[in-house]
Tab-separated table of C-alpha atoms in Angstrom:
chain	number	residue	atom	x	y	z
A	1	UNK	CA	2.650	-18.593	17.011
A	2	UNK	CA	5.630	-19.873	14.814
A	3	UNK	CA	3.502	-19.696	11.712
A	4	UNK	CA	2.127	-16.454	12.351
A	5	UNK	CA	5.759	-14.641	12.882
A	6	UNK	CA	6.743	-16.545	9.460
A	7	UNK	CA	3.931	-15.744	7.504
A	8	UNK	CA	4.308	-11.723	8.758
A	9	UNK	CA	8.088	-11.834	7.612
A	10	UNK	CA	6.704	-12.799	4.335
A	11	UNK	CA	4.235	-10.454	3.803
A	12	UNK	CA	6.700	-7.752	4.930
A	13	UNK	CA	9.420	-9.470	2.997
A	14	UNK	CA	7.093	-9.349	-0.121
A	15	UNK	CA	5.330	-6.413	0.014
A	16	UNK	CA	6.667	-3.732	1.868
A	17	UNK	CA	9.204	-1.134	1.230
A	18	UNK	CA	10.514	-0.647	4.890
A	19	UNK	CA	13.353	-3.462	4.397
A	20	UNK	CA	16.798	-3.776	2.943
A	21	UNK	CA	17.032	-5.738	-0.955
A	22	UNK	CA	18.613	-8.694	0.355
A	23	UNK	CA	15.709	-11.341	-0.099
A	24	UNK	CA	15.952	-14.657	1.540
A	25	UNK	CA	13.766	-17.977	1.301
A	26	UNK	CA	10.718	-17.497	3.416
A	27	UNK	CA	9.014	-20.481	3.993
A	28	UNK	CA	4.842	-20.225	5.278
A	29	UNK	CA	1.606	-22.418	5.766
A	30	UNK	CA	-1.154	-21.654	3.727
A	31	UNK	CA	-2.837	-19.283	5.576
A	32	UNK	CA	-6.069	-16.829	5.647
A	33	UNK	CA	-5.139	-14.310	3.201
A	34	UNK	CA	-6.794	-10.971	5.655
A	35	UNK	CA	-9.613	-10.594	7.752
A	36	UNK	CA	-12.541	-8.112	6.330
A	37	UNK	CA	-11.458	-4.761	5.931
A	38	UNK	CA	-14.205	-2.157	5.367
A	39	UNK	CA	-13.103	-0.560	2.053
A	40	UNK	CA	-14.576	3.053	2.127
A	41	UNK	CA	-11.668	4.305	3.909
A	42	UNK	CA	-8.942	5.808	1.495
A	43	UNK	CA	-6.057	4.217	3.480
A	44	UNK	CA	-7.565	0.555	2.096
A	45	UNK	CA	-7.680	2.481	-1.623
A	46	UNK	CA	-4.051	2.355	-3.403
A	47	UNK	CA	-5.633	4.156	-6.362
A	48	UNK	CA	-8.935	5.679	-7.145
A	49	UNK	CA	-9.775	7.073	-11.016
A	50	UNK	CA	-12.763	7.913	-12.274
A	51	UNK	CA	-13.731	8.682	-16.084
A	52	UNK	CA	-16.720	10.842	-17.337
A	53	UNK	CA	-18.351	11.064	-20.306
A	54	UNK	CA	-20.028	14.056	-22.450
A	55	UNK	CA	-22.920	13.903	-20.002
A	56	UNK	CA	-20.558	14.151	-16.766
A	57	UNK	CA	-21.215	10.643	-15.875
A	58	UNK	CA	-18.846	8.831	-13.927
A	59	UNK	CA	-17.364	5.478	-14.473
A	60	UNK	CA	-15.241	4.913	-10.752
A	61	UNK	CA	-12.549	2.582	-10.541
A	62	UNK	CA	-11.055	2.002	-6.807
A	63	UNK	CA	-7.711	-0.592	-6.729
A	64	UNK	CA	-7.180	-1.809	-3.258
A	65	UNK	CA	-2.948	-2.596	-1.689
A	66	UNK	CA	-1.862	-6.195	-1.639
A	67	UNK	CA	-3.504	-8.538	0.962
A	68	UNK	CA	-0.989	-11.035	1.866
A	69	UNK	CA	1.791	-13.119	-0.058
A	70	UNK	CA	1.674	-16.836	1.104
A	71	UNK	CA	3.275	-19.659	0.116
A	72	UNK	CA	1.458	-22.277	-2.196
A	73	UNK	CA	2.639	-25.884	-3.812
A	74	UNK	CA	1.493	-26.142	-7.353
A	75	UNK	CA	-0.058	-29.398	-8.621
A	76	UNK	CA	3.659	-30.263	-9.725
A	77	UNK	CA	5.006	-29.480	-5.882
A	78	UNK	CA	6.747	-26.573	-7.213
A	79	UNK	CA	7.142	-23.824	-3.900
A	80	UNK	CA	5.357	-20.339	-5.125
A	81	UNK	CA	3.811	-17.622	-3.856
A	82	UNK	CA	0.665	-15.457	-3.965
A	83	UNK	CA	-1.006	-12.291	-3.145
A	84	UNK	CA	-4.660	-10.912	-3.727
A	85	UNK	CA	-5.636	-7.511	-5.097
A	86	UNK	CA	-9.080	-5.917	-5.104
A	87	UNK	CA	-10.811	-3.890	-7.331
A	88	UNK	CA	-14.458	-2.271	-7.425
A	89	UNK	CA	-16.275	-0.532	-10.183
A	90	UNK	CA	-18.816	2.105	-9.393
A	91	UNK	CA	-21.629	2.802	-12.165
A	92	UNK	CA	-22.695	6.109	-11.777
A	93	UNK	CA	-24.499	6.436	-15.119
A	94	UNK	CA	-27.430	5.891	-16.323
A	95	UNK	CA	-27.026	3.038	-18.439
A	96	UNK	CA	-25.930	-1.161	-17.339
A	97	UNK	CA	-22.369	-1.505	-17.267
A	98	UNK	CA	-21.090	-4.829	-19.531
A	99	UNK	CA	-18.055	-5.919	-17.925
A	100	UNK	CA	-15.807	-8.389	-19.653
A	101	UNK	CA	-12.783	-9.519	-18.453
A	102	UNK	CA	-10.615	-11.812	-20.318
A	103	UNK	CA	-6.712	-12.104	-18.666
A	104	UNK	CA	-4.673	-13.971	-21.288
A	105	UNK	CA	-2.556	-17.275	-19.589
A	106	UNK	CA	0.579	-15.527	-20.103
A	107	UNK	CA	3.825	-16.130	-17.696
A	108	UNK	CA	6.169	-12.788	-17.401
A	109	UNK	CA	9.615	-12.355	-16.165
A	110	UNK	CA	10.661	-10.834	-13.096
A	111	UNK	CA	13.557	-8.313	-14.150
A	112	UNK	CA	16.761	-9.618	-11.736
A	113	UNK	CA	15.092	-12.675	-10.958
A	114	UNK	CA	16.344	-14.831	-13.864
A	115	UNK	CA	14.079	-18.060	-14.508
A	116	UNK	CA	11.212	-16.590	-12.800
A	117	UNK	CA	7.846	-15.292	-13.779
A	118	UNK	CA	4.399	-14.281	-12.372
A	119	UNK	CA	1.014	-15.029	-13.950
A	120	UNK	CA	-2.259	-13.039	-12.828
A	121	UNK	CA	-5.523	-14.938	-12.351
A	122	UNK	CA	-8.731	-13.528	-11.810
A	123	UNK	CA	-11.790	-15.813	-9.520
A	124	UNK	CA	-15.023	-15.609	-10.603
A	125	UNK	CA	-16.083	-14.364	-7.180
A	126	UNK	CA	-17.834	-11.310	-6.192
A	127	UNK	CA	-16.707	-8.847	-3.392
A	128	UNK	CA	-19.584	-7.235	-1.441
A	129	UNK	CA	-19.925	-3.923	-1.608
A	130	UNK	CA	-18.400	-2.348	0.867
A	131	UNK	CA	-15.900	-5.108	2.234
A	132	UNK	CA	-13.221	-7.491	1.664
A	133	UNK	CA	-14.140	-10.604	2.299
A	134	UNK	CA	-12.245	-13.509	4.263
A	135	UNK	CA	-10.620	-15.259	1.824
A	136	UNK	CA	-10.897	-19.120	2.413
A	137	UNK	CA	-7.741	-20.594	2.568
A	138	UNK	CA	-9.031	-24.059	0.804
A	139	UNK	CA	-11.138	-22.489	-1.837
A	140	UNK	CA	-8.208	-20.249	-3.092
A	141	UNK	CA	-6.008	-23.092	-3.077
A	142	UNK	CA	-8.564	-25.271	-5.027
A	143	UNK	CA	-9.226	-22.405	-7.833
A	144	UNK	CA	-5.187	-22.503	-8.283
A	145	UNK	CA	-4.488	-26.106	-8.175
A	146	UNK	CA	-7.533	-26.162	-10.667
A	147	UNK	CA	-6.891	-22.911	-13.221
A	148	UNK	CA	-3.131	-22.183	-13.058
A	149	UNK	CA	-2.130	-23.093	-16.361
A	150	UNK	CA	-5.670	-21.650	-17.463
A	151	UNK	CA	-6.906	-18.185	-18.960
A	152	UNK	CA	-9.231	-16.369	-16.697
A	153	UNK	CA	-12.659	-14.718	-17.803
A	154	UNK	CA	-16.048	-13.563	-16.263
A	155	UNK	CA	-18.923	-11.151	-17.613
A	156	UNK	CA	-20.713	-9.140	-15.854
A	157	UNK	CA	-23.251	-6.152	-15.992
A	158	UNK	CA	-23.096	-3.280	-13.489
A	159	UNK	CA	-26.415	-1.421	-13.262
A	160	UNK	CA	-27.075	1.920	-13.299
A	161	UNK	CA	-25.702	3.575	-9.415
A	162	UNK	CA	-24.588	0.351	-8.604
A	163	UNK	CA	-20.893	-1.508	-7.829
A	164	UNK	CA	-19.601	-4.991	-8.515
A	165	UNK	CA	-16.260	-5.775	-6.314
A	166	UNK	CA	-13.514	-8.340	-7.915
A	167	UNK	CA	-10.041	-9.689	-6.956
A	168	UNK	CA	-6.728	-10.346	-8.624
A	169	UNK	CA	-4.685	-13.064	-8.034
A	170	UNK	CA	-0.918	-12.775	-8.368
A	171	UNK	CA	1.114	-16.041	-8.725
A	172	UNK	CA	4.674	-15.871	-8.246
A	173	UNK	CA	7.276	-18.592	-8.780
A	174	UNK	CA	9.367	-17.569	-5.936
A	175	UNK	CA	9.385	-17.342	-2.383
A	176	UNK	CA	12.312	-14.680	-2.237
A	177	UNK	CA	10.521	-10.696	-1.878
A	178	UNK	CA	10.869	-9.363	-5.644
A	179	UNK	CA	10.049	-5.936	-4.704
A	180	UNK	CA	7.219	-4.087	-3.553
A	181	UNK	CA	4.019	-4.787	-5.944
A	182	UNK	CA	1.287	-2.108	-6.803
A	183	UNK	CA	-1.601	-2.764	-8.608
A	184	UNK	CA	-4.236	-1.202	-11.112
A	185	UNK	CA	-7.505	-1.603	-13.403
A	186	UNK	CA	-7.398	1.234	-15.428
A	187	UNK	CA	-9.703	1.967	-18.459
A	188	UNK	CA	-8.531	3.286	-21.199
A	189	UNK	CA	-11.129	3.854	-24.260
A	190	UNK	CA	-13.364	0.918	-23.935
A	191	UNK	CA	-10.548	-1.102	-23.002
A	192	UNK	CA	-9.438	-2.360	-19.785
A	193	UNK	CA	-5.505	-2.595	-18.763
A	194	UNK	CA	-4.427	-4.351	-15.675
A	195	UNK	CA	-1.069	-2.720	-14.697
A	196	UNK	CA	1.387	-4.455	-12.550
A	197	UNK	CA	4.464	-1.747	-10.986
A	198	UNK	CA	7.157	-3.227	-8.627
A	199	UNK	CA	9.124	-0.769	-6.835
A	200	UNK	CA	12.516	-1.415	-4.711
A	201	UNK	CA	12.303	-1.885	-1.230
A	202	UNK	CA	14.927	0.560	-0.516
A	203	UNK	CA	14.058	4.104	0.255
A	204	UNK	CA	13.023	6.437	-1.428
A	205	UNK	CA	11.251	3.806	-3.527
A	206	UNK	CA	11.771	3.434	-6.994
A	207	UNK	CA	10.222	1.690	-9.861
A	208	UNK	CA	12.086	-1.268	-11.381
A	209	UNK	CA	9.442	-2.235	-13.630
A	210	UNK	CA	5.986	-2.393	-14.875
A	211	UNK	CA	3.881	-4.553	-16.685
A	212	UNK	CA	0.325	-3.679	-18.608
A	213	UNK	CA	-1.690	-6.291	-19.474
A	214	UNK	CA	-4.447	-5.942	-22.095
A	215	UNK	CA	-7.138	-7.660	-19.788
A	216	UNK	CA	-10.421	-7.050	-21.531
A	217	UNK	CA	-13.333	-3.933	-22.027
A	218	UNK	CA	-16.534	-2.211	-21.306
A	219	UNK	CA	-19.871	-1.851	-23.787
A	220	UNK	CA	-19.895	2.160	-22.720
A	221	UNK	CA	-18.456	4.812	-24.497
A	222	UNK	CA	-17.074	8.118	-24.602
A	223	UNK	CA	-15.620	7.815	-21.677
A	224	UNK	CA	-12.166	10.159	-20.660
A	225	UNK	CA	-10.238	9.689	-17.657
A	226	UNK	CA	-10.532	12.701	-15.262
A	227	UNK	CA	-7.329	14.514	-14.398
């Protein structure tokens, strides 16, 4: 029960904007990142955009909200934290959709957090369909201790009416809440962008920073986003 009231006043602490700045030292077990969450509803969708081409066919992107922000040890014993993101692309052409994604090893600063950064990692995994999977607790911890001071890549096609599901990973080198963290895979020409928004915690809610990272592209072209 103890761990289970710390690791919620993380994840509030982290992510949410219902509390006050102040940010203290929250300290957590690694634990389960979420249970499966069907992800059809549009309250598990933080952002949906789709992009058509000449021919009115649809490239769908759907970014998912932040599924928990636990504490992990680096190989060095340094205290961090984490949090997972989801993203699924729908192919609703007619043609196989070449996905590349190639997220650079890059640390960046946290604005007002002086000496701290985050770094983004992306498992090779692949989400089903229409669900979130249970995230396994040892395997998560494994792929950090094992690719933190890596760059993270995968290919994959998309077929025609099809979806392939992915996650973000989200290392932070703090336990204190930095603000609440939005997500987004947005395509942009044939190039994909993987932008990173923190808000205040404070209401109303307002943006401290953002970050775009340059994260890799698509073989398809032509492709506008809708407004």
């Amino acid at each position: 029960m103890k761990k289970i009231i710390l690791l919620i006043l993380t994840i509030i602490g982290l992510f949410s904007c219902n509390q006050s700045n102040k940010s203290k030292s929250n300290t957590v077990a690694i634990e389960t990142v979420n249970s499966v969450k069907n992800v059809q509803s549009d309250k598990d969708i933080y952002s949906k955009n789709e992009y058509t081409d000449s021919y009115d066919k649809n490239i769908i992107i759907e970014n998912g909200y932040p599924r928990g922000g636990v504490k992990y040890i680096d190989p060095d014993g340094k205290e961090c934290s984490y949090a997972v993101f989801w993203t699924r692309i729908n192919n609703e052409t007619d043609n196989p959709l070449e996905l590349n994604i190639d997220l650079p090893i890059n640390s960046y600063k946290i604005s007002n957090f002086p000496g701290k950064y985050f770094k983004v990692l992306i498992p090779t995994d692949t989400l089903t369909l229409d669900k979130i999977p249970l995230i396994n607790q040892t395997t998560l911890k494994s792929f950090l201790d094992n690719n933190i001071d890596k760059p993270s890549s995968f290919k994959r096609t998309i077929n025609p009416k099809k979806s392939n599901g992915f996650y973000f990973v989200m290392l932070i080198s703090t336990l204190e809440a930095t603000g609440m963290t939005r997500t987004e895979l947005n395509l942009k020409g044939q190039k994909l962008f993987y932008k990173i928004s923190r808000y205040s915690m404070t209401k109303p809610a307002t943006i401290i920073d953002e970050k775009e990272i340059n994260c890799g592209s698509i073989n398809l072209k032509n492709f506008v986003r809708k407004k």
